[in-house]
């Protein structure tokens, strides 16, 4: 009896499968994304959002509107004039997936970062403050509440200065590089060596509440802490994008601009390029120190400029003298000019 029922069930299944036009349902795309190493251009936008809700911020900062239906990353980016490779690099980095294989289009990335600054400064931080002011109100802790609000106000100003510097110095510098203008007074490494996520003070504020602030856990205060933590994560990923995508792309552009300038100088002067055997053996830091020496800075001034100790700069100078067999400042200036480490226009004759 059981065998007869099994045979009948198997027969019904075969009848369905053999019907014209039958095809099995495809596996869920989201499952494939979760097991994939990276997002690709053929993935649907809606699927990567389901995979990582934080990518809603990426859509906002690339100015991609809703209503994209089942569009793939490639088609949605094309429809909105967004460089697909840059979108994929940002999305994969934020989602902790491999991102290094995607070329970066700097104008697209700079536009994204500017939008991120606007979101954080004009929406995220002011929104946190508004809720925080309500959440810390307590009759027995009025004085402490005032200090907490001052702490957050000072932090907001610190973030504003940090991002204003990027908006007014770093991004215009990149745009000039894109236009073939090389500015010797600034390099992206000057920015990178001092760059951090700005999230540590938010962590301090969160820990103050969680460990030391003895007031009821109200819905408003809980919402403030939730937003503080979310903003901290946003700032950390924002810093990662700048350090791991922006800085390497700008360094490559600087190298390209420097090579072009060097070639043009030689062509215009009608002279042959000098061999750079010794120059190639110098580290970027050593070249930077030689450039600053040639510009007339003292060891102490160089130490302050590079955020290094006076002893470290003294050691660098001593090692440079040994490596190049040049011990005087005048000799280093001549060396710097000959090897295109410094533009003679930067040197003030005394």
XYZ file of C-alpha atoms in Angstrom:
350
model
C 0.000 0.000 0.000
C 2.762 2.461 0.966
C 4.734 1.583 -2.148
C 1.690 2.259 -4.324
C 1.214 5.735 -2.774
C 4.932 6.533 -3.282
C 4.700 5.502 -6.964
C 1.643 7.696 -7.475
C 3.345 10.706 -5.831
C 6.458 10.278 -7.967
C 4.270 10.043 -11.071
C 2.552 13.371 -10.196
C 5.894 15.119 -9.724
C 7.157 13.886 -13.083
C 3.977 15.076 -14.790
C 4.511 18.613 -13.440
C 8.203 18.711 -14.342
C 7.590 17.488 -17.882
C 4.929 20.114 -18.592
C 5.959 22.482 -21.466
C 7.523 25.714 -20.204
C 8.248 24.392 -16.705
C 11.440 25.662 -15.067
C 12.495 25.386 -11.424
C 12.461 28.597 -9.325
C 15.839 30.380 -9.266
C 17.746 30.566 -5.971
C 17.334 33.793 -4.029
C 19.847 36.423 -5.185
C 20.349 37.625 -1.637
C 21.625 34.180 -0.614
C 24.181 34.295 -3.412
C 25.282 37.791 -2.348
C 25.785 36.680 1.243
C 28.139 33.901 0.160
C 29.914 35.937 -2.540
C 33.316 37.532 -1.963
C 32.306 40.868 -3.513
C 29.400 42.828 -4.931
C 29.567 42.969 -8.717
C 28.040 45.198 -11.381
C 25.434 42.544 -12.196
C 24.022 42.447 -8.640
C 20.696 44.170 -8.108
C 20.690 47.354 -6.025
C 17.761 46.123 -3.942
C 19.664 42.948 -3.046
C 22.784 44.691 -1.753
C 20.564 46.984 0.344
C 18.907 43.922 1.875
C 22.359 42.491 2.488
C 23.580 45.649 4.247
C 21.163 48.410 5.242
C 24.059 50.851 5.734
C 24.289 51.062 1.949
C 21.205 53.297 2.028
C 23.673 56.032 3.016
C 25.757 55.184 -0.053
C 22.722 55.661 -2.315
C 22.036 59.003 -0.668
C 25.623 60.222 -1.053
C 25.801 59.165 -4.696
C 22.463 60.978 -5.241
C 20.770 57.794 -6.483
C 16.973 58.153 -6.171
C 14.606 55.420 -5.029
C 12.349 53.601 -7.468
C 15.163 51.635 -9.156
C 13.046 48.459 -9.276
C 15.114 45.389 -10.152
C 17.904 47.426 -11.740
C 21.451 46.164 -11.445
C 24.271 48.251 -10.031
C 25.595 48.768 -13.552
C 22.308 50.010 -15.026
C 21.378 52.200 -12.030
C 24.833 53.810 -12.001
C 24.657 54.406 -15.760
C 21.196 55.953 -15.438
C 22.474 58.378 -12.781
C 25.903 59.165 -14.329
C 27.757 57.460 -11.465
C 31.067 55.697 -12.048
C 30.160 52.055 -11.435
C 33.644 50.974 -10.354
C 33.818 53.695 -7.669
C 30.338 52.774 -6.422
C 31.401 49.126 -6.114
C 34.641 50.021 -4.296
C 32.763 52.106 -1.701
C 29.955 49.566 -1.247
C 32.321 46.617 -0.878
C 34.571 48.468 1.576
C 31.640 49.505 3.783
C 30.347 45.917 3.697
C 33.804 44.566 4.640
C 34.294 42.821 1.308
C 37.225 42.925 -1.114
C 37.453 46.365 -2.741
C 40.995 46.766 -4.053
C 40.291 45.585 -7.593
C 38.077 48.534 -8.524
C 39.642 51.610 -10.198
C 38.651 54.883 -8.534
C 37.229 57.833 -10.462
C 38.315 60.715 -8.245
C 35.635 63.277 -9.218
C 32.952 60.698 -8.385
C 34.560 59.815 -5.043
C 35.113 63.466 -4.078
C 31.449 64.184 -4.855
C 30.447 61.282 -2.601
C 32.639 62.550 0.251
C 31.249 66.077 -0.017
C 27.724 64.686 0.302
C 28.834 62.656 3.328
C 30.189 65.815 4.971
C 26.900 67.603 4.371
C 24.921 64.699 5.861
C 27.074 64.473 8.978
C 27.380 68.218 9.635
C 23.884 69.361 8.665
C 21.732 66.385 9.610
C 23.337 63.653 11.699
C 25.140 65.659 14.416
C 22.447 68.365 14.835
C 19.844 65.604 15.079
C 21.794 63.893 17.848
C 22.140 67.146 19.758
C 18.413 67.842 19.623
C 17.586 64.449 21.132
C 20.515 64.604 23.570
C 19.315 67.921 25.032
C 15.966 66.314 25.832
C 17.446 63.031 27.031
C 19.826 64.396 29.667
C 17.248 66.539 31.456
C 17.071 65.428 35.103
C 16.435 67.616 38.185
C 19.338 66.141 40.174
C 21.922 66.284 37.382
C 21.402 69.701 35.802
C 25.065 70.748 36.081
C 26.276 67.489 34.572
C 23.796 67.860 31.733
C 25.223 71.279 30.870
C 28.741 69.823 30.658
C 27.529 66.967 28.474
C 25.930 69.397 26.023
C 29.098 71.522 26.015
C 31.153 68.372 25.368
C 28.988 67.587 22.351
C 29.015 71.191 21.085
C 32.823 71.236 21.218
C 32.915 67.905 19.419
C 30.603 69.173 16.660
C 32.878 72.173 16.138
C 35.925 69.894 15.964
C 34.264 67.743 13.291
C 33.183 70.857 11.395
C 36.766 72.205 11.309
C 38.083 68.825 10.210
C 35.624 68.520 7.340
C 35.891 72.194 6.368
C 39.633 71.678 5.906
C 38.896 68.770 3.584
C 36.276 70.782 1.678
C 38.415 73.908 1.337
C 41.951 72.487 1.051
C 42.057 68.771 0.226
C 39.269 68.543 -2.357
C 40.284 71.707 -4.294
C 43.861 70.366 -4.342
C 42.593 67.137 -5.909
C 40.564 69.065 -8.468
C 43.634 71.091 -9.438
C 45.611 67.879 -9.858
C 42.860 66.558 -12.111
C 43.345 69.677 -14.232
C 47.102 69.123 -14.430
C 48.061 71.759 -11.839
C 50.628 70.415 -9.358
C 50.874 72.402 -6.102
C 54.154 71.798 -4.279
C 52.940 73.346 -1.012
C 50.653 70.413 -0.199
C 50.689 66.658 -0.672
C 47.984 64.165 0.160
C 50.330 62.428 2.617
C 50.313 65.658 4.656
C 46.600 65.033 5.106
C 46.840 61.256 5.516
C 49.381 61.322 8.360
C 47.056 63.426 10.539
C 43.748 61.884 9.458
C 41.522 59.961 11.864
C 37.892 58.922 12.077
C 36.824 61.563 14.646
C 34.762 58.832 16.358
C 36.732 58.396 19.596
C 34.936 61.186 21.466
C 31.570 59.721 20.543
C 32.747 56.455 22.083
C 33.767 58.342 25.227
C 30.344 59.969 25.449
C 28.591 56.636 24.979
C 30.714 55.013 27.700
C 30.016 57.894 30.095
C 26.307 57.171 29.805
C 26.558 53.397 29.921
C 28.963 53.207 32.847
C 28.597 56.359 34.923
C 25.366 58.306 34.267
C 22.803 57.219 36.893
C 19.486 58.284 35.350
C 16.583 56.221 33.976
C 17.043 54.691 30.546
C 14.294 56.676 28.816
C 13.260 56.194 25.198
C 14.677 59.606 24.292
C 18.062 58.971 25.921
C 18.185 55.495 24.407
C 17.515 56.995 20.962
C 20.321 59.529 21.509
C 22.788 56.757 22.357
C 21.622 54.700 19.380
C 22.259 57.641 17.047
C 25.631 58.384 18.682
C 26.744 54.813 18.020
C 25.422 54.870 14.444
C 27.185 58.180 13.759
C 30.419 56.747 15.157
C 30.201 53.789 12.775
C 29.472 56.155 9.890
C 32.522 58.294 10.720
C 34.763 55.229 10.955
C 33.672 53.911 7.537
C 33.963 57.448 6.115
C 37.567 57.620 7.332
C 38.275 54.191 5.849
C 36.995 55.346 2.467
C 39.298 58.391 2.563
C 42.344 56.465 3.794
C 41.983 53.359 1.644
C 40.366 54.677 -1.530
C 40.940 58.438 -1.774
C 44.554 58.716 -0.566
C 46.028 55.935 -2.799
C 44.173 57.299 -5.842
C 45.476 60.831 -5.195
C 49.024 59.564 -4.608
C 48.915 57.862 -8.011
C 47.672 61.087 -9.577
C 50.443 63.077 -7.857
C 53.045 60.689 -9.213
C 51.580 60.996 -12.687
C 51.485 64.813 -12.469
C 55.050 64.938 -11.145
C 56.358 62.742 -13.971
C 54.574 64.891 -16.546
C 55.969 68.084 -15.022
C 59.478 66.606 -14.982
C 59.154 65.597 -18.638
C 57.853 69.019 -19.653
C 60.681 70.768 -17.768
C 63.309 68.723 -19.579
C 61.654 69.286 -22.952
C 61.378 73.024 -22.404
C 64.938 73.414 -21.178
C 66.390 71.215 -23.889
C 68.515 69.361 -21.333
C 68.861 65.686 -20.675
C 67.400 64.112 -17.548
C 69.946 63.542 -14.851
C 70.332 59.997 -13.542
C 68.341 59.470 -10.361
C 70.199 56.489 -8.918
C 70.763 58.125 -5.542
C 67.362 59.829 -5.605
C 65.565 56.515 -6.077
C 67.242 55.171 -2.943
C 65.741 57.940 -0.831
C 62.500 57.367 1.025
C 59.564 59.730 0.577
C 60.219 61.070 4.069
C 63.891 61.778 3.249
C 62.895 63.624 0.068
C 60.378 65.658 2.042
C 63.032 66.639 4.592
C 65.466 67.641 1.832
C 62.708 69.744 0.238
C 62.022 71.539 3.520
C 65.739 72.072 4.167
C 66.038 73.605 0.701
C 63.126 75.908 1.499
C 65.105 77.269 4.442
C 63.386 75.569 7.389
C 65.416 74.748 10.491
C 65.435 71.280 12.031
C 62.966 72.425 14.684
C 60.635 73.944 12.088
C 60.799 70.735 10.038
C 60.006 68.683 13.146
C 56.960 70.854 13.843
C 55.790 70.725 10.222
C 56.006 66.917 10.035
C 54.839 66.271 13.612
C 58.115 64.506 14.443
C 60.612 65.042 17.253
C 63.620 67.317 16.887
C 65.873 64.294 17.590
C 64.249 62.346 14.726
C 64.879 65.140 12.229
C 68.488 65.499 13.431
C 68.991 61.769 12.863
C 67.469 62.033 9.374
C 69.855 64.890 8.511
C 72.852 62.917 9.735
C 71.833 59.823 7.757
C 71.229 61.900 4.630
C 74.690 63.373 4.911
C 76.182 59.885 5.089
C 74.037 58.453 2.298
C 74.601 61.314 -0.160
C 78.032 62.431 1.086
C 76.569 65.946 1.259
C 76.779 67.590 4.663
C 76.035 71.262 4.129
C 72.663 72.896 3.589
C 73.929 74.576 0.421
C 74.935 71.221 -1.051
C 71.553 69.718 -0.190
C 69.811 72.638 -1.918
C 71.783 72.056 -5.105
C 71.096 68.317 -4.894
C 67.370 68.978 -4.407
C 67.224 71.207 -7.493
C 69.184 68.807 -9.676
C 66.952 65.888 -8.770
C 63.666 67.812 -9.016
C 62.888 67.447 -5.320
C 62.319 71.182 -5.043
C 61.378 73.906 -7.510
C 63.984 76.714 -7.489
C 61.091 79.178 -7.142
C 60.431 77.736 -3.687
C 63.924 78.658 -2.480
C 64.554 82.029 -0.942
C 68.133 83.175 -1.502
C 69.717 84.714 1.619
